[in-house]
Amino acid sequence: MALSLILICSVWINAKPTNTDLKLRYIQPASKWLEALPIGNGSLGGMIFGGVEQEHIQFNEESLITGTTQTVGYYQPFGDVYLDFPGLKAESYTRELDLNEGIHQVSFSSNGVNYQRECFASYPDKVIVLHLTASEKGMISGKIRLTDAHQAAISVSGNKITASGKLAENQMEYESQIQVLNKGGKLISDTSGIEVQGATEVTVFLVAGTSFLNDHRKDFKGEHPHAAMTKRLEEATVKSFKQLRKNHVADYQELFNRVSLNLGIAPNQSTIERLNANKQGAKDPALEALLFQYGRYLLISSSRPGSLPANLQGIWNYEIKPAWYSQYTTNINIEMNYWPAEPTALSECHMPLFDWMENFAAVQKKSTDPKLQTKRGWICYSTNNIMGGPSTWGIHRPGSAWLSQHFWEHYAFTGDKQFLKTRAYPMLKDVSGYWEDHLIESKDGKLITPDGWSPEHGPDGTEGDRTPYPGVSYDQQIVYDLFSNCIEASEVLDEDKEFRNYLKAKRDSLLGPQIGKWGQLQEWMEDVDDPNNKHRHNSHLFAVHPGRQITPLTTPDWAKAAMVSLNARGDVSTGWSTAWKMNLFARLGQGNRSYDLIRQLFRQCIVENLFDTHPPFQMDGNFGYTAGIAEMLLQSHIKEGNHYILQLLPALPDAWKDGEVKGLRARGGFVVDMKWANGKLVECKVKSLLGNELKVNYHGKTITMNTIAGKGYQIDPTKLTL
Ligand code: FUC
C-alpha cells in the first residue's frame, strides 16, 4: 500500500530553499539602541546604528562578565567603535540587515557622492569587518575611535587602536583591538584615534576577547587575550575584503539556507512602516515569515560551535547592569533559546549549550553551598552565569532535568549515537539519579517531589513565592520527561536493562497530571488553581510543550484540560510567555489560537529592530517565536512503536492560506518540504537522513513506509486526506 501512495524520487530534488524578502529595512539611522541592528559570529556581537555623520558600533564579547563560579555577576558591554564624518548630509538613505547574506548595509548620497558601508561578523575569520566605499575618489575623510565600557587603557599605534583592561570585580582580563586599512588618501593617528584623509575605500577590523577559558578544570582562567587578538587581526588583515566577505557568506549561508519559509509577498515598505501597519491590524504574513528567519539569524549569530550559549540577550547588551544579569535563567529562558535549534536545522548552534552544561554540572557538584548538596546528580539555582556561578535568589531543582532534555532532543533529531553514548546518556542518567533519591511516596502511594515549585509564584498567585510544595505539576512533568528520555536512551544504546526497568517502574509510579474542578490541568497537587490567575509562566503545561507526556492524540482528556488552563491564563503576557503560548496551542492543534498569539506578539512585544521585549529586551521571545512557527508547520514528538510520527501542518492557521516551507527537520532524521494552497497540503517531499521508518500524518491519517538513508520521497497529499 505504501508504495502506491509514495513515489520514490531516484534523485532527491534538493531544490535550494528560496528565501524571499529577507531584509530588515530602514530609511533612517538608529536613534536608540533598540533601533540599531545586530550582527554576531557566535562570540563577538555588534549593534550597528548606521549614522551618517557618525557611524557607531556598540560591541560585546560573550565572556565579559563580572561574575565568578560563586556569584552570577552581570554580562558586560565591551566597548564602542565610532567613525565621525562631519559634514556628510544624507540623501536617499537606507540601512538594511540582509538575512540572506548576514550582512548589514548602509547607503546614501551626500553632495552627489554615493557612500556604501557593509558590515558583518565573521565566524571563520573571527572578526567584525566594516567596509566603507565612496563612488568618487578620495571622498572618505573622518576620525575613527575605539572606546571601552570600563577603565581600559587605550593606546593608538599607527593604524591600530588597542583597549586593554581588567575587570575590578573578578580580575578578568580583556582586550579589544581595531585596525584600519585604506585605499587612497592617508591615515594620521594621535592619542584620540585614527584620522582618515581623502580615502576612497576604508576597512575597519574589530576583534575582542577575554582571559575566560571555557573549562571548569582550569577554573575558567586562561591567558591574557593580547596575543590571541593580535594574531587574529594579523590573519584577517592580510585577506582582501572580497575574500573575507566570501568566507563569511559561505559559512553563514551553509546554515541559514537550509530552511526557507514563504507566506506571501512583502509590501514595499520599511520595517517600521510594516510594524506599524501590523499594529493597526494589517495582515503581513511575509513579516511573520521574516521574524521566523530573524530568530534563526539571531541563533546563528549568537551561538556557534566553540562559543558560549546565547544568553538572555543573545550576545547583545549595552548596560552595565542588564536586567536579570543577562546570563542564563533555567526556568524557561535558556531552554527557550534553544527550542528552534533542531527543528529549524541549526543543530550545530545547539552545541554550546551542551559544552556549557557539562561545565555547569561540574561546578554545581563541586559547590560547597549546602543547598546544592546532592548524593547523586546535580541541581542548580534559577539563574547562573557562564561559569555556573549562581544568583542565589531561588533554588530550581528541576533546572538540570529540563536542560538535560536538550541532550535527548539533539539525539532524537540527528541520530548521533556517539553523542548519545558519550554525552547525552551520561547526563540523563546522572540527573535521573538525583530524582531517584529525592522523590518520596505520597499517602496515595505515588512518587512525588517533596519540595517543588511552580515558577514563579505560589498557589495563591503570589509573585515570586518560593515556599516549597509537594507534588507540583511542573516538577512531576519534568521528572517524567527526564526518566522517559533516559529510558529511551538506554534502549537505543542497549545498555543498563535492569536500571531501565527500575526507572520505568519509578516513572509509572509518578503522580501524573490531574484534572481539577473547573476542568483545568492542575498546577498544584491540590485542586486550588485560581481560574483568574494570569501568571506569565505556563509551568504546569510543560507536559504539552516542550514535554511530550500530553498530546491530543495520545491523552485527549489531559490535552483538553491543558487547553482549559491555557485559555484561562489569557493571551496578554510578556514576550517569552506569548511565544510559549504559541508553541502550546500549536501542540494542541490550535493553529488559529497560535496565530492570535502571533498577532499579540507583534502588537505588544516586537520593537523597531524586531527584538522581542519582555520588557525589557530578552532574546528568548525571538527564539520561542521561531520555534512556535516550526511547531505550527511540522511536529514529530509523538511516537508509534519505535518511530516518530511526522505531523504535517498540524496547526496551520486560516491566515496562512497559501505557503511553502522547505528544510524543516523532524525527529528520526527527516528533512521536510511542504507546499499548501487554500489551507490544504498540495506537495510534500521528505528526505530521509538516517533510513528510519517514515510515518507521515496529515489530518489524522497516517501512512508508514521504510526509507533508505539519503533518499527523498514524494508524498501524495491526496492519499493523506480522509
Ligand atoms: C524568569 C521570568 C522573568 C524573566 C527572567 C529572566 O525568571 O519569570 O519574567 O524573564 O526569567
XYZ file of C-alpha atoms and ligand atoms in Angstrom:
733
model
C 0.000 0.000 0.000
C 2.718 2.397 0.980
C 4.324 2.283 -2.437
C 1.161 3.253 -4.227
C 0.950 6.316 -2.014
C 4.535 7.363 -2.170
C 6.758 7.803 -5.116
C 10.443 7.341 -4.504
C 12.459 10.071 -6.166
C 15.555 8.443 -7.575
C 17.423 11.689 -7.117
C 16.432 13.897 -4.224
C 15.372 17.192 -5.653
C 17.143 19.290 -3.108
C 15.854 22.490 -4.568
C 17.664 25.337 -2.885
C 15.214 26.924 -0.479
C 14.036 30.208 -1.881
C 14.213 32.990 0.662
C 12.071 35.875 -0.416
C 12.147 39.229 1.334
C 14.832 38.658 3.874
C 15.680 42.233 4.716
C 15.082 44.454 7.694
C 14.973 47.840 6.017
C 15.046 51.365 7.500
C 15.114 54.802 5.980
C 16.749 56.489 8.939
C 19.750 55.792 11.152
C 19.041 54.294 14.566
C 18.390 56.930 17.180
C 18.412 54.451 20.072
C 19.863 51.036 20.847
C 16.693 49.078 20.070
C 16.700 50.576 16.582
C 20.299 49.516 15.929
C 20.765 46.196 14.101
C 22.628 43.154 15.433
C 25.466 41.204 13.868
C 27.411 38.413 15.533
C 29.688 35.443 14.955
C 28.587 33.450 17.986
C 31.047 35.171 20.341
C 31.569 38.706 19.121
C 28.492 40.836 18.588
C 27.843 44.341 17.348
C 24.883 46.690 17.266
C 25.137 48.980 14.270
C 23.498 52.390 14.352
C 24.116 53.376 10.727
C 24.565 57.099 11.395
C 25.675 59.362 8.549
C 27.813 61.927 10.349
C 28.682 59.370 12.976
C 28.674 55.619 12.475
C 28.575 53.748 15.753
C 29.066 50.076 16.526
C 28.455 49.124 20.132
C 30.067 45.737 20.672
C 30.067 42.782 23.058
C 32.066 39.644 23.578
C 30.226 36.709 25.142
C 32.561 36.039 28.075
C 32.960 39.519 29.585
C 31.082 39.186 32.876
C 31.618 40.462 36.392
C 30.739 37.089 37.978
C 32.690 34.064 39.186
C 31.883 30.425 39.957
C 30.478 31.718 43.267
C 28.286 34.560 42.130
C 26.402 35.367 38.964
C 27.608 38.917 38.188
C 26.490 40.788 35.085
C 27.139 40.334 31.405
C 29.070 43.432 30.336
C 29.164 45.732 27.353
C 32.698 45.734 25.898
C 33.116 48.975 24.030
C 32.220 51.145 21.057
C 33.683 51.990 17.702
C 32.877 55.474 16.439
C 33.518 56.877 12.993
C 32.952 60.628 12.741
C 32.360 62.163 9.312
C 31.497 65.783 9.958
C 29.764 67.499 7.068
C 28.132 64.474 5.446
C 24.472 65.133 4.678
C 22.440 62.146 3.585
C 20.043 61.880 0.700
C 18.297 58.639 -0.294
C 19.373 56.975 2.914
C 18.749 53.273 3.595
C 20.135 50.807 6.073
C 19.395 47.138 5.824
C 20.145 43.902 7.539
C 20.120 41.267 4.854
C 19.373 37.906 6.448
C 20.165 36.170 3.207
C 23.865 37.041 3.486
C 24.154 38.045 7.136
C 25.364 41.496 6.128
C 24.455 44.992 7.306
C 24.435 47.698 4.652
C 24.141 51.458 4.779
C 23.887 53.518 1.632
C 23.233 57.185 0.983
C 24.487 60.009 -1.139
C 25.960 63.257 0.028
C 26.849 66.138 -2.321
C 26.479 63.848 -5.307
C 28.789 61.148 -3.932
C 27.366 57.685 -3.191
C 28.546 56.140 0.030
C 28.238 52.462 0.935
C 29.094 50.709 4.161
C 28.985 46.979 4.652
C 29.479 45.288 7.988
C 29.447 41.696 9.166
C 30.780 39.469 11.935
C 32.712 36.564 10.504
C 32.783 33.178 12.229
C 35.582 31.723 10.061
C 37.814 34.796 10.389
C 36.720 35.722 13.954
C 36.463 39.465 13.249
C 33.914 42.179 12.696
C 34.624 43.869 9.386
C 33.309 47.283 8.369
C 33.968 48.308 4.789
C 33.373 51.848 3.542
C 33.382 52.934 -0.055
C 32.671 56.151 -1.950
C 31.723 56.497 -5.625
C 34.234 59.322 -6.150
C 37.925 59.095 -5.478
C 39.226 60.425 -2.188
C 35.862 61.288 -0.678
C 36.164 59.466 2.667
C 37.542 61.620 5.451
C 36.854 61.237 9.122
C 38.023 60.083 12.502
C 37.913 56.531 13.870
C 37.871 55.927 17.608
C 37.690 52.911 19.906
C 36.263 53.374 23.378
C 35.920 50.977 26.271
C 32.918 50.471 28.534
C 35.132 50.131 31.648
C 38.527 51.513 32.536
C 40.777 50.037 29.878
C 43.975 51.745 28.858
C 43.618 52.841 25.249
C 46.660 53.134 23.035
C 46.943 54.175 19.406
C 49.834 52.986 17.302
C 49.930 53.530 13.537
C 46.751 52.102 12.079
C 45.847 50.192 15.256
C 43.987 51.044 18.455
C 44.092 48.746 21.469
C 41.936 48.874 24.602
C 43.274 46.619 27.330
C 41.864 46.274 30.831
C 40.901 44.164 33.816
C 37.506 43.999 35.490
C 37.686 45.089 39.126
C 35.093 42.540 40.321
C 36.742 39.308 39.182
C 40.101 40.321 37.719
C 39.048 39.120 34.264
C 41.456 40.496 31.666
C 40.113 41.694 28.371
C 41.230 43.420 25.225
C 39.775 44.833 22.048
C 41.716 45.964 19.010
C 40.840 47.722 15.805
C 42.927 48.096 12.712
C 42.215 50.448 9.827
C 43.233 49.877 6.215
C 42.751 52.481 3.498
C 42.829 52.688 -0.282
C 43.716 56.152 -1.420
C 44.334 59.076 0.924
C 46.214 58.659 4.179
C 45.890 57.808 7.858
C 47.138 60.067 10.633
C 46.960 58.837 14.190
C 47.150 60.590 17.536
C 46.124 59.590 21.062
C 42.464 60.245 20.318
C 42.211 57.914 17.325
C 42.970 57.452 13.652
C 42.152 60.107 11.145
C 41.376 59.142 7.564
C 42.071 61.811 4.966
C 40.831 61.590 1.402
C 40.429 57.811 1.125
C 38.305 56.040 -1.491
C 37.909 52.857 0.482
C 38.385 52.102 4.182
C 38.202 48.793 6.039
C 37.964 48.632 9.826
C 38.645 45.329 11.584
C 37.492 44.729 15.150
C 38.458 41.879 17.495
C 37.764 41.426 21.213
C 38.427 38.720 23.766
C 38.967 37.962 27.442
C 41.041 35.705 29.656
C 38.000 33.462 30.220
C 38.627 29.821 29.328
C 35.624 27.563 28.839
C 36.927 24.788 31.084
C 35.964 24.233 34.719
C 39.116 22.130 35.297
C 41.163 25.292 34.764
C 38.774 27.280 36.918
C 37.773 29.094 33.697
C 41.055 31.015 33.722
C 43.003 31.332 30.515
C 45.714 33.564 29.141
C 45.656 37.290 28.649
C 43.877 37.811 25.301
C 46.513 40.146 23.824
C 48.431 37.551 21.827
C 45.302 35.846 20.508
C 43.701 39.134 19.446
C 46.897 40.333 17.764
C 47.161 37.077 15.826
C 43.506 37.246 14.820
C 43.982 40.709 13.370
C 47.206 39.715 11.607
C 45.447 36.791 9.960
C 42.369 38.749 8.922
C 44.043 41.905 7.640
C 46.121 40.066 5.043
C 42.927 38.899 3.343
C 41.109 41.119 0.896
C 37.698 42.448 1.842
C 36.265 40.422 -1.025
C 37.786 37.240 0.378
C 36.610 37.929 3.931
C 33.101 38.676 2.671
C 33.091 35.493 0.613
C 34.269 33.398 3.592
C 31.579 34.898 5.782
C 28.704 34.500 3.333
C 29.630 30.896 2.510
C 29.879 29.979 6.182
C 26.665 31.765 7.134
C 24.597 30.534 4.223
C 25.588 26.936 4.820
C 23.433 27.161 7.944
C 20.873 29.799 7.074
C 19.886 28.488 3.639
C 18.796 25.144 4.988
C 15.292 26.444 5.673
C 13.017 28.753 3.714
C 9.531 29.938 4.515
C 7.283 31.723 2.098
C 3.983 33.030 3.456
C 3.389 35.727 0.879
C 4.886 38.734 -0.823
C 6.248 41.561 1.284
C 4.817 45.037 0.794
C 7.288 47.610 -0.459
C 7.607 49.349 2.888
C 10.259 49.875 5.517
C 10.288 47.553 8.514
C 8.918 50.315 10.767
C 6.046 51.000 8.371
C 5.251 47.298 8.274
C 5.399 47.009 12.056
C 3.114 49.999 12.494
C 0.646 48.760 9.899
C 0.646 45.391 11.663
C -0.110 47.033 14.998
C -3.030 48.839 13.307
C -4.435 45.483 12.215
C -2.958 44.991 8.723
C -2.002 41.406 7.901
C 1.542 40.951 6.648
C 2.363 37.218 6.639
C 5.693 37.968 4.965
C 6.670 39.919 8.097
C 5.709 36.904 10.197
C 7.991 34.795 7.993
C 10.750 37.405 8.306
C 10.571 37.239 12.109
C 10.814 33.446 11.872
C 14.016 33.737 9.858
C 15.287 36.506 12.125
C 15.185 34.046 15.037
C 17.355 31.682 13.009
C 19.689 34.554 12.092
C 19.982 35.534 15.753
C 20.785 31.981 16.847
C 23.452 31.617 14.144
C 24.854 34.980 15.268
C 24.925 34.228 19.000
C 25.640 30.502 19.304
C 28.230 28.689 17.224
C 30.409 25.658 17.943
C 33.124 26.675 20.401
C 31.161 29.640 21.726
C 29.136 30.053 24.896
C 25.369 29.583 24.730
C 23.191 32.525 23.736
C 22.352 34.397 26.921
C 19.217 36.282 27.912
C 20.038 38.937 25.319
C 21.791 36.656 22.854
C 25.149 38.403 22.970
C 23.897 41.988 22.611
C 23.921 44.237 25.660
C 24.835 47.863 26.346
C 24.078 48.024 30.052
C 26.478 47.614 32.978
C 23.626 46.113 34.991
C 21.353 44.469 32.432
C 18.046 43.006 33.585
C 18.365 39.603 35.283
C 22.150 39.754 34.776
C 21.751 38.874 31.067
C 23.001 35.400 31.856
C 21.242 32.026 31.943
C 17.888 31.608 33.688
C 16.945 27.946 33.806
C 13.200 28.004 34.485
C 12.321 28.739 30.847
C 14.645 31.291 29.310
C 17.818 29.468 28.317
C 15.845 26.405 27.253
C 13.584 28.532 25.058
C 16.672 29.997 23.376
C 17.387 26.546 22.009
C 13.894 25.421 21.020
C 14.402 26.381 17.366
C 17.853 24.804 17.070
C 16.884 21.303 15.940
C 13.542 21.824 14.124
C 14.936 24.694 12.048
C 18.079 22.799 11.028
C 20.602 24.602 13.237
C 21.799 21.586 15.155
C 25.388 22.864 15.243
C 24.207 26.007 17.018
C 22.890 23.779 19.820
C 26.398 22.558 20.734
C 27.447 25.473 23.004
C 24.590 24.587 25.342
C 25.994 21.099 25.882
C 29.534 22.327 26.491
C 28.260 24.858 28.994
C 26.034 22.309 30.738
C 28.866 19.853 31.279
C 30.967 22.585 32.876
C 27.930 23.798 34.775
C 27.221 20.344 36.199
C 30.813 20.011 37.383
C 30.703 23.404 39.130
C 27.407 22.618 40.887
C 28.801 19.278 42.065
C 31.934 20.906 43.463
C 29.994 23.665 45.208
C 30.091 23.794 48.993
C 26.740 25.599 49.112
C 24.555 23.491 51.438
C 21.552 23.990 49.141
C 23.337 22.368 46.203
C 24.432 19.213 48.003
C 23.163 16.009 46.392
C 24.034 12.352 46.785
C 23.861 11.786 43.040
C 23.305 14.088 40.073
C 23.210 17.851 40.476
C 20.813 20.727 40.849
C 21.087 24.462 40.334
C 19.669 27.868 41.126
C 17.330 29.707 38.789
C 19.959 31.998 37.300
C 23.552 31.102 36.550
C 26.428 32.568 34.618
C 28.887 31.253 32.025
C 30.948 29.635 34.810
C 27.947 28.176 36.572
C 28.052 30.888 39.218
C 24.602 31.364 40.733
C 22.302 34.122 41.700
C 21.074 32.604 44.915
C 17.547 34.023 44.661
C 15.891 30.646 44.236
C 16.954 27.041 44.064
C 15.495 25.440 40.963
C 15.665 21.681 41.420
C 14.274 20.581 38.037
C 16.539 23.027 36.130
C 19.147 20.351 35.404
C 16.427 17.905 34.316
C 14.825 20.396 31.954
C 18.201 21.267 30.457
C 19.006 17.559 30.024
C 16.029 17.291 27.688
C 18.130 19.157 25.128
C 20.723 16.369 25.107
C 17.979 13.895 24.243
C 16.395 16.126 21.610
C 19.730 16.618 19.872
C 19.957 12.862 19.500
C 16.282 12.483 18.536
C 16.752 14.827 15.573
C 20.258 13.910 14.477
C 20.517 10.232 15.404
C 24.083 10.889 16.558
C 24.723 7.727 18.580
C 28.216 8.725 19.583
C 26.798 11.879 21.153
C 24.078 9.816 22.820
C 26.548 7.359 24.279
C 29.264 9.696 25.435
C 27.360 12.826 26.370
C 23.563 12.570 26.419
C 23.018 9.303 28.229
C 25.615 10.001 30.955
C 23.955 13.369 31.611
C 20.418 11.945 31.647
C 21.404 9.073 33.909
C 23.273 11.295 36.308
C 20.410 13.763 36.701
C 17.911 10.896 36.990
C 19.964 9.707 39.954
C 19.160 12.894 41.812
C 15.425 12.372 41.351
C 15.543 8.694 42.240
C 16.991 9.793 45.576
C 14.784 12.806 46.016
C 11.259 11.588 45.248
C 9.093 10.450 48.140
C 5.915 8.441 48.371
C 2.660 10.318 48.870
C -0.067 8.965 51.118
C -1.691 7.563 47.967
C 1.437 5.634 47.101
C 2.504 7.929 44.281
C 6.012 9.256 43.818
C 6.124 12.983 44.341
C 8.647 15.735 44.657
C 8.578 16.796 48.326
C 9.574 20.409 47.851
C 8.543 21.598 44.427
C 7.979 24.973 42.867
C 5.891 26.257 40.011
C 7.900 29.134 38.587
C 7.432 31.822 39.598
C 4.520 32.072 42.010
C 2.667 30.309 44.810
C -0.725 28.556 44.749
C -2.482 31.769 45.760
C -0.806 33.603 42.895
C 1.785 35.460 44.995
C 4.513 36.556 42.602
C 7.889 35.046 43.409
C 6.580 32.865 46.267
C 9.313 30.329 46.926
C 7.574 28.214 49.556
C 8.204 24.551 48.732
C 5.101 22.482 47.938
C 4.845 18.739 47.350
C 3.776 17.150 44.061
C 3.870 20.337 41.995
C 2.898 19.533 38.381
C 5.922 21.326 36.924
C 8.364 19.112 38.813
C 6.313 15.969 38.227
C 6.134 16.554 34.473
C 9.799 17.415 34.083
C 10.843 14.327 36.030
C 8.506 12.232 33.851
C 10.196 13.679 30.781
C 13.684 13.102 32.192
C 13.000 9.476 33.081
C 11.370 8.862 29.684
C 14.348 10.288 27.832
C 16.771 8.317 29.976
C 14.806 5.094 29.406
C 14.702 5.647 25.647
C 18.399 6.469 25.533
C 19.259 3.253 27.340
C 17.010 1.335 24.914
C 18.720 2.812 21.861
C 22.135 2.057 23.316
C 21.011 -1.328 24.535
C 22.611 -0.648 27.897
C 21.571 -0.989 31.546
C 18.477 -3.129 31.089
C 17.978 -3.620 34.798
C 18.308 0.056 35.561
C 15.942 0.827 32.712
C 13.242 -1.423 34.097
C 13.723 0.040 37.535
C 13.408 3.566 36.127
C 10.310 2.579 34.160
C 8.709 1.398 37.381
C 9.617 4.697 39.024
C 8.204 6.692 36.130
C 4.974 4.711 36.211
C 4.608 5.471 39.912
C 4.949 9.226 39.480
C 1.907 11.287 40.346
C 0.636 12.177 36.875
C -1.344 15.117 35.508
C -4.625 15.748 37.327
C -7.808 17.384 36.085
C -9.303 19.827 38.573
C -12.718 21.149 39.425
C -13.056 23.670 36.621
C -11.767 21.223 34.048
C -8.234 22.606 34.259
C -4.952 20.776 34.279
C -3.889 21.242 37.880
C -0.822 23.314 38.548
C -0.669 22.131 42.145
C -1.129 18.721 43.748
C -4.240 20.013 45.500
C -7.073 21.346 43.376
C -6.525 25.001 44.259
C -5.885 26.683 40.883
C -7.393 30.118 40.506
C -9.100 30.465 37.096
C -8.250 34.176 37.157
C -4.522 33.660 37.566
C -2.790 35.245 34.567
C 0.769 34.398 35.583
C 3.264 34.532 32.730
C 4.794 31.108 33.403
C 2.928 28.151 31.938
C 4.891 25.745 34.098
C 2.134 23.167 34.552
C 1.827 22.839 30.774
C 5.408 21.638 30.354
C 3.979 18.195 29.505
C 2.376 19.700 26.372
C 5.447 21.640 25.288
C 8.390 21.197 25.420
C 7.474 17.853 27.009
C 5.508 15.153 25.215
C 3.561 13.488 28.017
C 0.306 15.169 26.944
C -0.876 15.200 23.325
C -4.366 15.398 21.781
C -3.661 12.100 20.029
C -2.437 10.021 22.970
C -4.002 11.676 26.042
C -7.060 13.609 24.777
C -8.579 14.284 28.211
C -5.414 15.805 29.585
C -4.990 17.761 26.352
C -8.490 19.183 26.790
C -7.702 20.149 30.371
C -4.439 21.752 29.247
C -6.442 23.842 26.806
C -8.749 24.996 29.604
C -5.735 26.068 31.680
C -4.044 27.753 28.758
C -7.115 29.740 27.803
C -7.592 30.763 31.433
C -4.057 32.199 31.559
C -5.121 34.598 28.773
C -3.240 35.831 25.742
C -1.759 39.037 27.144
C 1.628 38.454 28.712
C 5.360 39.088 28.445
C 7.442 38.345 25.327
C 8.654 34.826 26.023
C 5.371 33.859 27.652
C 3.478 34.854 24.490
C 5.905 32.788 22.419
C 5.490 29.779 24.730
C 1.720 30.005 24.302
C 2.172 29.927 20.521
C 4.036 26.647 20.920
C 1.469 25.260 23.371
C -1.504 25.997 21.130
C 0.387 24.519 18.180
C 0.933 21.279 20.107
C -2.779 21.260 20.930
C -3.537 21.541 17.206
C -4.993 25.037 17.514
C -3.391 26.963 14.663
C -5.766 29.898 14.855
C -5.081 30.304 18.564
C -1.326 30.180 17.900
C -1.939 32.859 15.320
C -3.764 35.031 17.884
C -0.568 34.912 19.904
C 1.497 35.893 16.865
C -0.721 38.952 16.444
C -0.401 39.658 20.135
C 3.374 39.361 19.998
C 3.614 41.853 17.139
C 1.174 44.213 18.850
C 2.920 44.245 22.162
C 6.414 42.799 22.171
C 8.251 43.357 18.894
C 10.299 46.559 18.804
C 11.881 48.557 15.964
C 14.788 46.198 15.284
C 12.465 43.189 15.642
C 13.902 42.214 19.017
C 11.335 40.821 21.397
C 10.767 42.518 24.732
C 9.678 41.006 27.984
C 10.012 44.044 28.637
C 12.882 44.819 28.788
C 14.510 43.231 25.758
C 15.045 39.468 26.055
C 16.079 37.281 23.175
C 14.153 34.208 24.347
C 10.922 35.594 22.866
C 12.516 35.754 19.409
C 13.758 32.186 19.659
C 10.464 30.938 21.103
C 8.591 32.591 18.237
C 10.731 30.858 15.616
C 10.233 27.519 17.350
C 6.489 28.216 17.529
C 6.221 28.729 13.764
C 8.080 25.456 13.231
C 5.660 23.674 15.617
C 2.701 25.073 13.683
C 4.029 23.608 10.434
C 5.568 20.320 11.489
C 5.589 18.217 14.645
C 7.376 14.960 15.352
C 7.256 14.415 19.121
C 4.705 11.566 19.163
C 5.991 8.037 18.762
C 4.223 4.983 17.438
C 6.249 1.944 18.348
C 9.853 2.972 17.896
C 9.191 5.636 15.309
C 8.177 9.229 15.355
C 5.060 10.396 13.559
C 5.642 13.408 11.329
C 2.526 15.544 11.655
C 2.271 17.757 8.587
C 0.758 21.228 9.026
C -0.709 20.268 12.410
C -1.605 23.845 13.369
C -1.891 25.807 10.146
C -3.871 28.990 10.795
C -6.550 30.212 8.378
C -4.475 33.375 7.919
C -1.777 31.446 6.036
C -3.932 30.263 3.165
C -1.072 29.601 0.776
C 2.535 28.999 1.571
C 5.626 26.924 1.299
C 8.283 25.755 3.732
C 11.442 23.882 2.907
C 14.048 22.185 5.022
C 12.334 21.761 8.399
C 13.749 18.895 10.430
C 11.846 16.122 12.171
C 12.885 13.675 14.850
C 14.164 10.429 13.402
C 16.307 12.332 10.886
C 13.992 13.709 8.205
C 14.028 16.886 6.127
C 10.557 18.063 5.164
C 9.402 20.360 2.353
C 5.719 21.283 2.113
C 3.552 23.452 -0.044
C -0.049 24.276 0.711
C -2.817 26.111 -1.114
C -6.156 27.222 0.202
C -5.219 25.808 3.572
C -4.576 22.300 2.163
C -1.345 20.413 1.684
C -0.625 20.124 -2.033
C 3.003 18.972 -2.122
C 5.283 17.229 0.303
C 8.768 15.848 -0.018
C 10.605 14.106 2.752
C 14.271 13.302 2.683
C 15.413 10.506 4.963
C 18.798 11.186 6.506
C 19.093 8.053 8.620
C 16.997 5.439 6.850
C 14.425 5.213 9.635
C 10.859 4.098 9.075
C 8.790 7.062 7.960
C 5.353 7.746 9.385
C 3.541 10.725 7.949
C 0.334 12.037 9.391
C -1.962 14.614 7.901
C -5.457 15.383 9.159
C -5.488 12.293 11.341
C -4.444 9.798 8.675
C -1.049 8.125 8.970
C 0.920 6.266 6.321
C 4.072 4.308 7.011
C 6.986 3.190 4.862
C 10.576 2.102 5.041
C 13.210 4.539 3.834
C 16.788 4.451 2.658
C 19.240 6.936 4.125
C 19.940 9.772 1.709
C 16.848 9.225 -0.415
C 13.963 11.575 -0.997
C 10.307 10.617 -1.023
C 7.455 12.447 -2.592
C 4.242 12.137 -0.608
C 0.953 12.289 -2.479
C -1.242 14.552 -0.324
C -4.492 13.337 -1.887
C -3.802 9.948 -0.351
C -3.375 11.558 3.033
C -6.796 13.165 3.182
C -9.690 11.402 4.784
C 12.223 34.352 34.669
C 10.952 35.111 34.421
C 11.128 36.568 34.391
C 12.295 36.912 33.479
C 13.525 36.218 33.949
C 14.712 36.446 33.083
O 12.600 34.377 35.984
O 9.969 34.820 35.373
O 9.930 37.108 33.906
O 12.005 36.523 32.175
O 13.305 34.854 33.932
